Amino acid sequence: MVLRYLRAHRAEEPEDLLGEVFVQVVRKFADFEGNEQDFRAWIFMIARNRLIDEWRRRRRKPVDLTLDDLPASAAPVGNSEDDAMCRLADQRVLLILERLSHSQRDILFLRIFGGLTVVEAARVIGKTPGAVKSLQVRGLAAIRREISKETVSL
Amino acid sequence: MNDRGVLIYEMRKFWNISEQDIERIIGGQAPDGDEALEDIAMFFKDLDETYPEVSTESHESAHIHAMIQTAQLLADNGKPVVRPASKAHGPESQVSGLPNLRRNIMVKVMLASTRVKAAAAGVALVLVFGGTAFAGVLPAPIQDAVADAVKPIGIDLPNPDDSQAAEVKSLNNDIEVEDSGGIDKGDKNDQDSVGAEEDADSNEAEVRTPDTDQADDGDEVDAPDTDQADDDVDD
């Protein structure tokens, strides 16, 4: 879950960052209070903060999604036709994600990869649930708009 | 209808969708009977497949190792986890050994704490890699402690006495977590080397800005330029 979140955010070394997250979890575990869902949200909060640290180190904006930088899923899966189809599907996903703001992507990633609710995602990013819901709706609407553009262009 | 009009129309539509239906959509399933939302559900399915859950065993082992090392360091009451970057303030006190009684107490405290800290590592692993990946990876006493620790938050872990738990022990030798008798001299050496690694880590921690340290504490820190205006989709 966390690894996918880090990958989706284009972390430079997602596996290493995940290791840092784990170590931080161990270090701060004594401060944690809550149930399993709270713990999940807490881990994602740490992961997100580590990600922010990485962005700061690299002194750049959070995400520059590019088609040249597709995730590991773009690795060959079988015959060349299937590979090409997978590659196209991945490119399409990235193209659409590119159209979203970073905050919208972040909310959707937390919800998809972290399985967090609106309230938990709000806690992770430090916004109100209303603001998160608004971002989510805007994100979904933007995705829908991009998909409808594809349909029109066909 | 222009782009902006389409967006507003879509936003109104999504605003009225229930939270359960939103969850279904981002889970890759269109809400019942709503064919109009199938395309967006398909998009989320594709997104899910674009970023598969892939982690190599070597990485998992490295993570476990790092966490247990951290747990051991935290448990060592005699040494701070964050050490000074230089010795400009003076050398550390050279203590050849503690009195026996005190040493025994320290070992007990350290063991208890190690188990608790390792439990944290286990919980994280369960949540991130799933219970099967976790089962049997940690030494039995640690896994036992993990199982106890995660029970209150509703996670059932395999009993370390299960055959499955007994299968994977290769990591035990590398980690050398004490299972009953504390840390021997060899372990002490390992701890020293771990300490050296931790020093490097500590140095990094020391040069961090205060707000980064806040980030470490799990507090919210806004990334620079990350929070673009919510309305930037209107562009």
PDB file of N, CA and C in Angstrom, chain B residues 12 71 138 218:
ATOM      1  N   ARG B  12     -20.989  18.918 -10.023  1.00  0.00           N
ATOM      2  CA  ARG B  12     -22.318  18.818  -9.389  1.00  0.00           C
ATOM      3  C   ARG B  12     -22.731  17.350  -9.297  1.00  0.00           C
ATOM      4  N   ALA B  71      14.811  -0.711  16.549  1.00  0.00           N
ATOM      5  CA  ALA B  71      14.152  -1.084  17.796  1.00  0.00           C
ATOM      6  C   ALA B  71      15.184  -1.379  18.878  1.00  0.00           C
ATOM      7  N   LEU B 138       9.845 -13.005  11.555  1.00  0.00           N
ATOM      8  CA  LEU B 138      10.493 -12.560  12.779  1.00  0.00           C
ATOM      9  C   LEU B 138      10.731 -13.742  13.700  1.00  0.00           C
ATOM     10  N   GLY B 218       5.122  13.246  12.484  1.00  0.00           N
ATOM     11  CA  GLY B 218       3.793  12.944  11.987  1.00  0.00           C
ATOM     12  C   GLY B 218       2.908  14.168  11.938  1.00  0.00           C
TER      13      GLY B 218
END
